[in-house]
């Protein structure tokens, strides 16, 4: 009867080890999926950054254009004071440019909100990884105990 009990225990330990390996395989698959999702998120962040850089370049171009217009306006005021209607049209154009800058500012606010959401998603993913790490540590301790109980050395 003593031998049968030892065989039963060995079979139970083997079943437990097989179950642990199955769970570790599942965890590996989940981690691979998370890695894929992180790469996708990184690609999305890179695209947003590129768009933001393009907006920055466009703003620099607009700044240069506005600076050029401002210089021309100064020259026109000194040399052609009688062209009031022309100045009015140019002032209206500046108002349109200011409105455009306001729209761009709104767009940057939206982009900032998107970055905040991405940061929140990264925080959630970090929490999930920490939980997985904790589970792996627990599984590792259990496996060490099983291997010790079976007097099995690590390869």
Coordinates of C-alpha atoms in Angstrom, one line a residue:
X1 CA 0.0 0.0 0.0
X2 CA 2.9 2.4 0.7
X3 CA 4.2 2.0 -2.9
X4 CA 0.7 2.7 -4.4
X5 CA 0.5 5.9 -2.3
X6 CA 3.9 7.0 -3.5
X7 CA 2.9 6.4 -7.1
X8 CA -0.3 8.3 -6.6
X9 CA 1.6 11.3 -5.3
X10 CA 4.1 11.1 -8.1
X11 CA 1.3 11.1 -10.6
X12 CA -0.4 14.0 -8.9
X13 CA 2.9 16.0 -8.9
X14 CA 3.4 15.2 -12.6
X15 CA -0.2 16.4 -13.3
X16 CA 0.5 19.6 -11.4
X17 CA 3.8 20.2 -13.3
X18 CA 1.9 19.6 -16.6
X19 CA -0.8 22.1 -15.6
X20 CA 1.9 24.7 -14.6
X21 CA 3.6 24.3 -18.0
X22 CA 0.3 24.8 -19.7
X23 CA -0.3 27.9 -17.8
X24 CA 3.2 29.2 -18.5
X25 CA 2.6 28.6 -22.2
X26 CA -0.7 30.6 -22.0
X27 CA 1.2 33.4 -20.2
X28 CA 3.8 33.4 -22.9
X29 CA 1.1 33.8 -25.6
X30 CA -0.4 36.7 -23.7
X31 CA 2.9 38.4 -23.3
X32 CA 3.6 38.0 -27.0
X33 CA 0.2 39.6 -27.7
X34 CA 1.1 42.4 -25.3
X35 CA 4.4 42.9 -27.1
X36 CA 2.6 43.2 -30.4
X37 CA 0.1 45.7 -28.9
X38 CA 3.0 47.8 -27.5
X39 CA 4.6 47.8 -30.9
X40 CA 1.4 49.0 -32.4
X41 CA 1.1 51.7 -29.8
X42 CA 4.7 52.8 -30.4
X43 CA 4.0 53.0 -34.1
X44 CA 0.9 55.1 -33.4
X45 CA 2.8 57.4 -31.1
X46 CA 5.5 57.8 -33.8
X47 CA 2.9 58.7 -36.3
X48 CA 1.4 61.3 -34.0
X49 CA 4.8 62.7 -33.2
X50 CA 5.6 62.9 -37.0
X51 CA 2.3 64.8 -37.5
X52 CA 3.1 67.1 -34.7
X53 CA 6.5 67.8 -36.2
X54 CA 4.9 68.6 -39.5
X55 CA 2.5 71.0 -37.7
X56 CA 5.5 72.6 -36.0
X57 CA 7.2 73.0 -39.4
X58 CA 4.0 74.5 -40.8
X59 CA 3.8 76.9 -37.9
X60 CA 7.3 78.0 -38.5
X61 CA 6.5 78.6 -42.1
X62 CA 3.4 80.6 -41.1
X63 CA 5.5 82.5 -38.5
X64 CA 7.9 83.4 -41.3
X65 CA 5.1 84.4 -43.6
X66 CA 3.5 86.6 -40.9
X67 CA 6.8 88.2 -40.1
X68 CA 7.3 88.9 -43.9
X69 CA 3.7 90.4 -44.0
X70 CA 4.4 92.5 -41.0
X71 CA 7.5 94.0 -42.6
X72 CA 5.6 94.8 -45.7
X73 CA 2.8 96.4 -43.7
X74 CA 5.3 98.7 -42.0
X75 CA 6.7 99.8 -45.3
X76 CA 3.3 100.4 -46.8
X77 CA 2.2 102.5 -43.8
X78 CA 5.2 104.7 -44.1
X79 CA 5.0 105.1 -47.9
X80 CA 1.3 104.7 -48.8
X81 CA -0.9 106.2 -46.0
X82 CA -3.7 106.8 -48.5
X83 CA -4.3 103.1 -49.1
X84 CA -6.6 102.6 -46.1
X85 CA -8.8 100.0 -47.8
X86 CA -5.8 97.9 -48.6
X87 CA -4.7 98.0 -44.9
X88 CA -8.2 96.9 -43.9
X89 CA -8.0 93.9 -46.2
X90 CA -4.6 92.9 -44.7
X91 CA -5.9 93.3 -41.2
X92 CA -8.8 90.9 -42.0
X93 CA -6.2 88.5 -43.3
X94 CA -4.3 88.7 -39.9
X95 CA -7.6 87.9 -38.2
X96 CA -8.0 84.8 -40.4
X97 CA -4.4 83.8 -39.5
X98 CA -5.2 84.3 -35.8
X99 CA -8.3 82.2 -36.2
X100 CA -6.1 79.5 -37.9
X101 CA -3.6 79.7 -35.0
X102 CA -6.6 79.2 -32.6
X103 CA -7.7 76.2 -34.6
X104 CA -4.1 74.8 -34.5
X105 CA -4.0 75.4 -30.7
X106 CA -7.2 73.4 -30.3
X107 CA -5.7 70.7 -32.4
X108 CA -2.6 70.6 -30.2
X109 CA -4.9 70.3 -27.1
X110 CA -6.6 67.4 -28.8
X111 CA -3.3 65.7 -29.4
X112 CA -2.2 66.4 -25.8
X113 CA -5.5 64.6 -24.7
X114 CA -4.6 61.7 -26.9
X115 CA -1.1 61.5 -25.4
X116 CA -2.7 61.5 -21.9
X117 CA -5.0 58.6 -22.9
X118 CA -2.0 56.7 -24.4
X119 CA -0.1 57.3 -21.1
X120 CA -3.1 56.0 -19.2
X121 CA -3.1 52.9 -21.4
X122 CA 0.6 52.4 -20.8
X123 CA 0.0 52.6 -17.1
X124 CA -2.7 50.0 -17.3
X125 CA -0.5 47.7 -19.4
X126 CA 2.3 48.2 -16.8
X127 CA -0.1 47.2 -14.0
X128 CA -1.1 44.1 -16.0
X129 CA 2.6 43.2 -16.5
X130 CA 3.2 43.6 -12.8
X131 CA 0.3 41.2 -12.0
X132 CA 1.6 38.7 -14.6
X133 CA 5.1 39.0 -13.0
X134 CA 3.6 38.3 -9.6
X135 CA 1.8 35.2 -10.9
X136 CA 5.0 34.0 -12.6
X137 CA 7.0 34.4 -9.3
X138 CA 4.3 32.4 -7.5
X139 CA 4.4 29.7 -10.2
X140 CA 8.2 29.7 -10.1
X141 CA 8.1 29.2 -6.3
X142 CA 5.6 26.3 -6.6
X143 CA 7.7 24.7 -9.4
X144 CA 10.8 25.0 -7.2
X145 CA 9.0 23.3 -4.3
X146 CA 7.8 20.5 -6.6
X147 CA 11.2 20.0 -8.0
X148 CA 12.7 20.0 -4.5
X149 CA 10.1 17.5 -3.4
X150 CA 10.8 15.3 -6.3
X151 CA 14.6 15.8 -5.8
X152 CA 14.9 17.1 -9.4
X153 CA 17.8 19.5 -10.2
X154 CA 17.5 22.4 -12.7
X155 CA 18.9 21.7 -16.1

